[in-house]
C-alpha positions as MATLAB code, in Angstrom:
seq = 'XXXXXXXXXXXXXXXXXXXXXXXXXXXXXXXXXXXXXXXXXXXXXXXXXXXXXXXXXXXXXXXXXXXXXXXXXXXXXXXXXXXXXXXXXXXXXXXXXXXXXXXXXXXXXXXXXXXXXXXXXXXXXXXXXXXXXXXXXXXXXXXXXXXXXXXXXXXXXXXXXXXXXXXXXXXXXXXXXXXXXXXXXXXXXXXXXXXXXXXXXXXXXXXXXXXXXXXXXXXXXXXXXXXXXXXXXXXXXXXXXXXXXXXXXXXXXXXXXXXXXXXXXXXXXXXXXXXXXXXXXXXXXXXXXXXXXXXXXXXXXXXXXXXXXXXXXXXXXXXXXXXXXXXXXXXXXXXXXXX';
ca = [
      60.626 -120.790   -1.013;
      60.813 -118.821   -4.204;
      60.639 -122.291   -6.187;
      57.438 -123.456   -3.832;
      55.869 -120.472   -4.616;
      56.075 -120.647   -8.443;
      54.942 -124.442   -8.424;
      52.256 -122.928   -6.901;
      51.526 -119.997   -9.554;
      52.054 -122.702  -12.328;
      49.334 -125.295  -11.059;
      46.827 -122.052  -10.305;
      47.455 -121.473  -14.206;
      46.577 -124.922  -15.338;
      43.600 -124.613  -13.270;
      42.241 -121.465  -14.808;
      43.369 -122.958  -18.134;
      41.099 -125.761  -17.647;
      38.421 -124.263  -16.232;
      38.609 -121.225  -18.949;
      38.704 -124.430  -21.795;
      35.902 -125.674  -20.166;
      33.998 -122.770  -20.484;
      34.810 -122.406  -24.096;
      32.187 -125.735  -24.858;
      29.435 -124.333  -27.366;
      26.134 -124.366  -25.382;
      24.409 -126.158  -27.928;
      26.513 -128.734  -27.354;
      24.336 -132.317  -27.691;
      24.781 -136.027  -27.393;
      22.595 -137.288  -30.100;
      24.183 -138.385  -33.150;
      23.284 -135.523  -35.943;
      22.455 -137.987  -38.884;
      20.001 -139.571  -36.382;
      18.121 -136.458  -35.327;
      18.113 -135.242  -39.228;
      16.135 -138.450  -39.838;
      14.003 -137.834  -36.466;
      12.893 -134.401  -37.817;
      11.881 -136.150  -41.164;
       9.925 -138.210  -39.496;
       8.060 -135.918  -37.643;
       7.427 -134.015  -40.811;
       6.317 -137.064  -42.886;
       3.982 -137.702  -39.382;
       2.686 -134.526  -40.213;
       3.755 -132.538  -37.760;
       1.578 -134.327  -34.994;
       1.098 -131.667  -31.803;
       2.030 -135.216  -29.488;
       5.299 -134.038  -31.374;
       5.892 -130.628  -29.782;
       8.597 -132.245  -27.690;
      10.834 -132.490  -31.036;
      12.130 -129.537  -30.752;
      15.160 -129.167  -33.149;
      16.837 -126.746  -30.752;
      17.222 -129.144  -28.213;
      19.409 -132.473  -27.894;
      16.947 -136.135  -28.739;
      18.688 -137.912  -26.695;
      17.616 -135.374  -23.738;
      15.257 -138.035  -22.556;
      12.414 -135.280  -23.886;
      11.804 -135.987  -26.877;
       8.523 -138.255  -26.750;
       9.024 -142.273  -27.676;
      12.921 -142.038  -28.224;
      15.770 -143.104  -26.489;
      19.604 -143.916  -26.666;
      22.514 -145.395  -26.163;
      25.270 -143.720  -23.885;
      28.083 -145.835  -25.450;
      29.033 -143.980  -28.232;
      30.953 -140.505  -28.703;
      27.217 -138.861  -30.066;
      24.364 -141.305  -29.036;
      22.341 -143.310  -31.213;
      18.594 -143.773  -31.159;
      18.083 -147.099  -30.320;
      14.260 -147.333  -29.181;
      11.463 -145.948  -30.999;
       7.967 -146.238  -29.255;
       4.946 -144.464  -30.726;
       1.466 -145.246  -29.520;
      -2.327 -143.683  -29.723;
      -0.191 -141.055  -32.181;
      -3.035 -138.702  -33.314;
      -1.762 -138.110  -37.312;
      -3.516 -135.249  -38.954;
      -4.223 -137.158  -42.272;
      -3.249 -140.486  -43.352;
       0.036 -140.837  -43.775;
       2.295 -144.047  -45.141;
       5.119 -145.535  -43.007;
       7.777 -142.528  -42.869;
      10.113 -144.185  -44.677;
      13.082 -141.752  -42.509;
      12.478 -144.253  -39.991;
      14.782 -146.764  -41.964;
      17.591 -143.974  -41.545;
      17.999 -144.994  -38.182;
      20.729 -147.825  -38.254;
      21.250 -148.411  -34.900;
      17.351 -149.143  -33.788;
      17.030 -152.214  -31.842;
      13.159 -151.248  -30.562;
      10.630 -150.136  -32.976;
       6.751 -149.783  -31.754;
       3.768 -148.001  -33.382;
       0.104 -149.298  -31.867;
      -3.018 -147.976  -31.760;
      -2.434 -145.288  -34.999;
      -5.550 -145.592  -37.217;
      -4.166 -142.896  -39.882;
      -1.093 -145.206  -40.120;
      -1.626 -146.464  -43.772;
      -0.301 -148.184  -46.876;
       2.259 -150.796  -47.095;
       5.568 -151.547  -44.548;
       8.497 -150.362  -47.153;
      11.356 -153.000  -48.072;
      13.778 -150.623  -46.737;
      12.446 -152.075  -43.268;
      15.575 -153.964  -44.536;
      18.236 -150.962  -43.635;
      17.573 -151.432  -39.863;
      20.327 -154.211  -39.346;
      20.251 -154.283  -35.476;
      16.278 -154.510  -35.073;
      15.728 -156.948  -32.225;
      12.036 -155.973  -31.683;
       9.274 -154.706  -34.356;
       5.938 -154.269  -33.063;
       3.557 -152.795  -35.382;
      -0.522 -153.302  -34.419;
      -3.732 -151.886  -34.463;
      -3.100 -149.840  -37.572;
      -4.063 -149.444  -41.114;
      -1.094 -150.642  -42.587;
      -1.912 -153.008  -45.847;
       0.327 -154.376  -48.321;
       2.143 -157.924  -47.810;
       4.728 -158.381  -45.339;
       8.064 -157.055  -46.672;
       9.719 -160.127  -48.120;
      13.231 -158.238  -47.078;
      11.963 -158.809  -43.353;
      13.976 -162.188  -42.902;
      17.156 -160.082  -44.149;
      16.789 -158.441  -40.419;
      18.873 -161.626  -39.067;
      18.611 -159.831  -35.156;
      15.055 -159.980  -34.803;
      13.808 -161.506  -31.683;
       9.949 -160.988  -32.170;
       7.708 -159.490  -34.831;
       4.414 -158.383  -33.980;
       2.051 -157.072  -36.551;
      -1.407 -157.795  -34.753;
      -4.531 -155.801  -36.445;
      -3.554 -154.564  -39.254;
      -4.767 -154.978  -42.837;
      -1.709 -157.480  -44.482;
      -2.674 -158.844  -47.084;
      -0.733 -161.997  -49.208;
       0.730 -165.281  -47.833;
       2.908 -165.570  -44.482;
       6.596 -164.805  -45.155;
       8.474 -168.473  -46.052;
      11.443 -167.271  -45.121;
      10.899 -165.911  -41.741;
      12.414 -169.001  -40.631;
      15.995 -168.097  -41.169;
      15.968 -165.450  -38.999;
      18.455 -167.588  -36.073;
      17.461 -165.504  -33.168;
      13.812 -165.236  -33.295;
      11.475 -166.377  -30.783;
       7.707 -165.546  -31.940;
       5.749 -163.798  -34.217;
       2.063 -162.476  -34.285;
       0.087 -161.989  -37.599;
      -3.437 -161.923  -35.680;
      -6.074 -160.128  -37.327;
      -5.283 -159.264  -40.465;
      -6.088 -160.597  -44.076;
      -3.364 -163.155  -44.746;
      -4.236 -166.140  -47.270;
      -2.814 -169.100  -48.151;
      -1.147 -172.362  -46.188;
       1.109 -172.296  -43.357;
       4.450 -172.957  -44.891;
       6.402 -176.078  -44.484;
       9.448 -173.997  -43.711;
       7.758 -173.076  -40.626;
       8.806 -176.100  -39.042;
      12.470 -175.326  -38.982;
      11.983 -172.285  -36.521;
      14.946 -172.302  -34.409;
      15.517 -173.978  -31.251;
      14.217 -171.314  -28.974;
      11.129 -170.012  -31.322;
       7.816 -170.301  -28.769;
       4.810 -168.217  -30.154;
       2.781 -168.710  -33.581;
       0.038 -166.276  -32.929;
      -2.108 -166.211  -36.580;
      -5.616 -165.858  -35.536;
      -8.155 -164.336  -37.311;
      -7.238 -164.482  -41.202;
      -8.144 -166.444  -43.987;
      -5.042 -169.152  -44.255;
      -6.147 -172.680  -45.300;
      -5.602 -175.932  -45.867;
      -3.545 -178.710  -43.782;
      -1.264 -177.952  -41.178;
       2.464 -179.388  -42.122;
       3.708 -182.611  -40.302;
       7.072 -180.469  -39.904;
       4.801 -178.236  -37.488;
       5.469 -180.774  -35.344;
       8.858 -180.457  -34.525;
       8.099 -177.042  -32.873;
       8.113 -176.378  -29.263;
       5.793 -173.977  -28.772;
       4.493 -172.572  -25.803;
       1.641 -170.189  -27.187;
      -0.126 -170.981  -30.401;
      -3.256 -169.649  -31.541;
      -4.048 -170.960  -34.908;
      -8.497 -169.715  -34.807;
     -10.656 -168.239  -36.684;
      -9.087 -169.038  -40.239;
      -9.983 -171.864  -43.077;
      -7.448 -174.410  -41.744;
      -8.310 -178.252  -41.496;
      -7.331 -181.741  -41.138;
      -4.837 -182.786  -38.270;
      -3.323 -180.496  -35.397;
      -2.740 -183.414  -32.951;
       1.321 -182.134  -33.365;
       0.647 -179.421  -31.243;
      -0.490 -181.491  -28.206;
       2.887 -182.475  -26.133;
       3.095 -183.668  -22.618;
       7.055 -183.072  -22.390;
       7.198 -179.482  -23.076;
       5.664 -176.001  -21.121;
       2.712 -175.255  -23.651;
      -0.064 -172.233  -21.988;
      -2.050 -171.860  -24.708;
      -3.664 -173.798  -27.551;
      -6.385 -172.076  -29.393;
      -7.611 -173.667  -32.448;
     -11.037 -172.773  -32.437;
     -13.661 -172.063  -35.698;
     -11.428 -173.887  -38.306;
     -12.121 -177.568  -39.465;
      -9.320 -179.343  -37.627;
     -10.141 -183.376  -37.369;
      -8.492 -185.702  -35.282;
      -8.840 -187.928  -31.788;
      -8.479 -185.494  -28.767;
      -8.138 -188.655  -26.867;
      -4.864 -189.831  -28.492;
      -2.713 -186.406  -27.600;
      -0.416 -185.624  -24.990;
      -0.869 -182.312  -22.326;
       1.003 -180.305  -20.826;
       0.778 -180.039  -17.012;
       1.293 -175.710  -17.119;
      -1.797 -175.866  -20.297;
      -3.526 -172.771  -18.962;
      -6.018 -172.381  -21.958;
      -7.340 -174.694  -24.637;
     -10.492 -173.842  -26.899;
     -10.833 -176.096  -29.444;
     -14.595 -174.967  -30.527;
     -16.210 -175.320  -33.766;
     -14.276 -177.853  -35.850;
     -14.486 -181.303  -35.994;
     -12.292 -182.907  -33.423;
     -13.400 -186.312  -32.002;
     -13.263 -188.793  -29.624;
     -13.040 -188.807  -25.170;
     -11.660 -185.731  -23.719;
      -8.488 -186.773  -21.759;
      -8.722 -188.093  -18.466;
      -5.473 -185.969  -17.880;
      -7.645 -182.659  -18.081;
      -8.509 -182.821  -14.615;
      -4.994 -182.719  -13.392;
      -3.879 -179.590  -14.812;
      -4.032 -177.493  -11.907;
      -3.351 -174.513  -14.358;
      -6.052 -174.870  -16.483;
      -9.069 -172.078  -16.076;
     -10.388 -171.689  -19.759;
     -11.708 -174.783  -21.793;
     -13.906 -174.575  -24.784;
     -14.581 -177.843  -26.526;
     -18.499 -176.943  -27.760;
     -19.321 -177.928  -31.059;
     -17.110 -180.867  -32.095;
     -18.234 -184.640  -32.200;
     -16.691 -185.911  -29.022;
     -18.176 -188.449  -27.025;
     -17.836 -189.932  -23.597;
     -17.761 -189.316  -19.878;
     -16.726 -185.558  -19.450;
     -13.700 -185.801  -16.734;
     -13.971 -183.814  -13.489;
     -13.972 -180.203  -14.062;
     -14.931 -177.333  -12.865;
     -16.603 -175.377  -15.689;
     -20.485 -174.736  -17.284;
     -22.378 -176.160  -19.548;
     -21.752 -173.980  -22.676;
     -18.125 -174.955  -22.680;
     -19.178 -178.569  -24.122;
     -22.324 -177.945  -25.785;
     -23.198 -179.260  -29.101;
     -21.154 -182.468  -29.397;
     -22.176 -185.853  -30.805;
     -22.073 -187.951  -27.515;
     -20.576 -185.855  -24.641;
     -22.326 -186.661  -21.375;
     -21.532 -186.148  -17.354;
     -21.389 -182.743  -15.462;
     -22.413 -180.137  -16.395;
     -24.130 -182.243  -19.057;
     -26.940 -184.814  -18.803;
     -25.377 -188.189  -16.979;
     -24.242 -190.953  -18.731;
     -26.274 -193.751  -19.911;
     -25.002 -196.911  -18.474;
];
């Protein structure tokens, strides 16, 4: 009895032990990783202290889930920040990339859109963030030429840098990256020629989004070899052939090649049954439309206006301005054929 009794004494004593140890964990006790939330409080600073930025709040744990546009991991000791999603950020002044934001080694998600005071160039550093899957930076006033350390990011899946001001040529070596899928320059100032490199994308690379910037000159053949199932390619200085593009073995949704000079036979080139979009305005593609237009059950934009095609228009269902201004077109919507 005597020997039940102090069992029982000794295992009440381990439990107040533990429960008295547990007690002894500092309050301030956090998760995130303290090199990480150093750099996070830089960053607000070189932000300059934006009030959308109350939420950093270096009293309190960032990996709290309350600290706006950043999350973690949970499978480390102290959590790293692994997302960092700013948008419609209000900055005081203009401020330059914070450059604390390449302190950050384990980001796989990094996002700023819609920041107008965003300015000045994307620093090589961009380089230090070795686990970047995703980079998404648009609708800023970022300027400079893309970082030519960019392709040294070998994880990137996508890079998005849509409405911007980049200046310079398109990266060459963006083509070595082995896991990415699809990038998008639209709308920014980029000259030069699409580089011949670009045709050794790897296997799984889909989008080539480059509207609206001043490249030129001929596509390369290589282009060809490309899969791709968005490209948008309008509104630059490009010309000759783009026929490369046009596959009926692949899934392609969108082909936009509108307001360049592009020449070549639209009647010679293969479609896609899931094409969803094609506008081919303002260059100077020739020859019939396919016949194969009218069975793409998928299709609900077309813009072919301003080309020199000729021929029988094939059964379609929309208006008139979507074939104006060619040298010979002719059937609904437009005035029949002559026979």
């Amino acid at each position: 009895m005597i020997s039940t009794m102090q069992q029982f004494s000794s295992c009440i004593l381990l439990l107040l032990m533990i429960l008295t140890a547990h007690n002894f964990i500092p309050a301030n006790s956090e998760n995130c990783n303290p090199d990480d939330k150093k750099a996070l409080l830089q960053i607000k600073k070189q932000f300059g202290n934006p009030t959308q930025l109350s939420s950093w709040d270096p009293t309190t744990d960032c990996c709290n889930s309350t600290w706006l546009g950043v999350d973690c991991d949970n499978f480390t000791p102290t959590y790293r920040v692994t997302n960092l999603e700013f948008s419609d950020l209000n900055l005081p002044k203009p401020v330059h990339f914070p450059p604390s934001i390449t302190n950050l080694p384990s980001l796989v998600d990094l996002s700023l859109t819609r920041i107008p005071n965003l300015v000045g160039p994307i620093p090589l550093s961009i380089a230090n963030l070795t686990t970047l899957r995703y980079i998404t930076i648009t609708q800023t006033n970022i300027s400079g030429e893309i970082p030519y350390t960019l392709s040294q990011i070998k994880t990137l899946v996508t890079i998005e840098f849509n409405y911007n001001k980049l200046i310079g040529p398109l990266l060459a070596s963006l083509s070595t990256i082995p896991s990415l899928v699809g990038i998008g320059f639209n709308g920014n100032q980029l000259t030069g020629t699409i580089p011949e490199s670009y045709g050794s994308f790897p296997p799984l690379f889909t989008g080539l989004l480059l509207s609206r910037n001043r490249l030129s000159g001929k596509i390369p053949a290589s282009l060809g070899k490309l899969n791709l199932a968005d490209l948008d390619l309008s509104r630059n200085m490009l010309e000759g052939d783009a026929s490369m593009f046009f596959k009926s073995n692949i899934l392609t949704y969108t082909i936009s090649l509108a307001m360049n000079s592009f020449a070549f036979d639209i009647g010679k080139v293969g479609l896609s049954k899931d094409l969803n979009k094609l506008d081919i305005r303002n260059n100077k593609i020739y020859g019939r439309l396919p016949e194969g237009l009218a069975n793409l059950r998928y299709l609900h934009k077309l813009n072919v206006s301003n080309n020199n095609l000729c021929g029988q228009i094939p059964s379609l269902r929309f208006d008139e301005s979507c074939y104006a201004h060619n040298k010979c077109l002719c059937g609904s919507p437009l005035p029949a054929c002559k026979t």
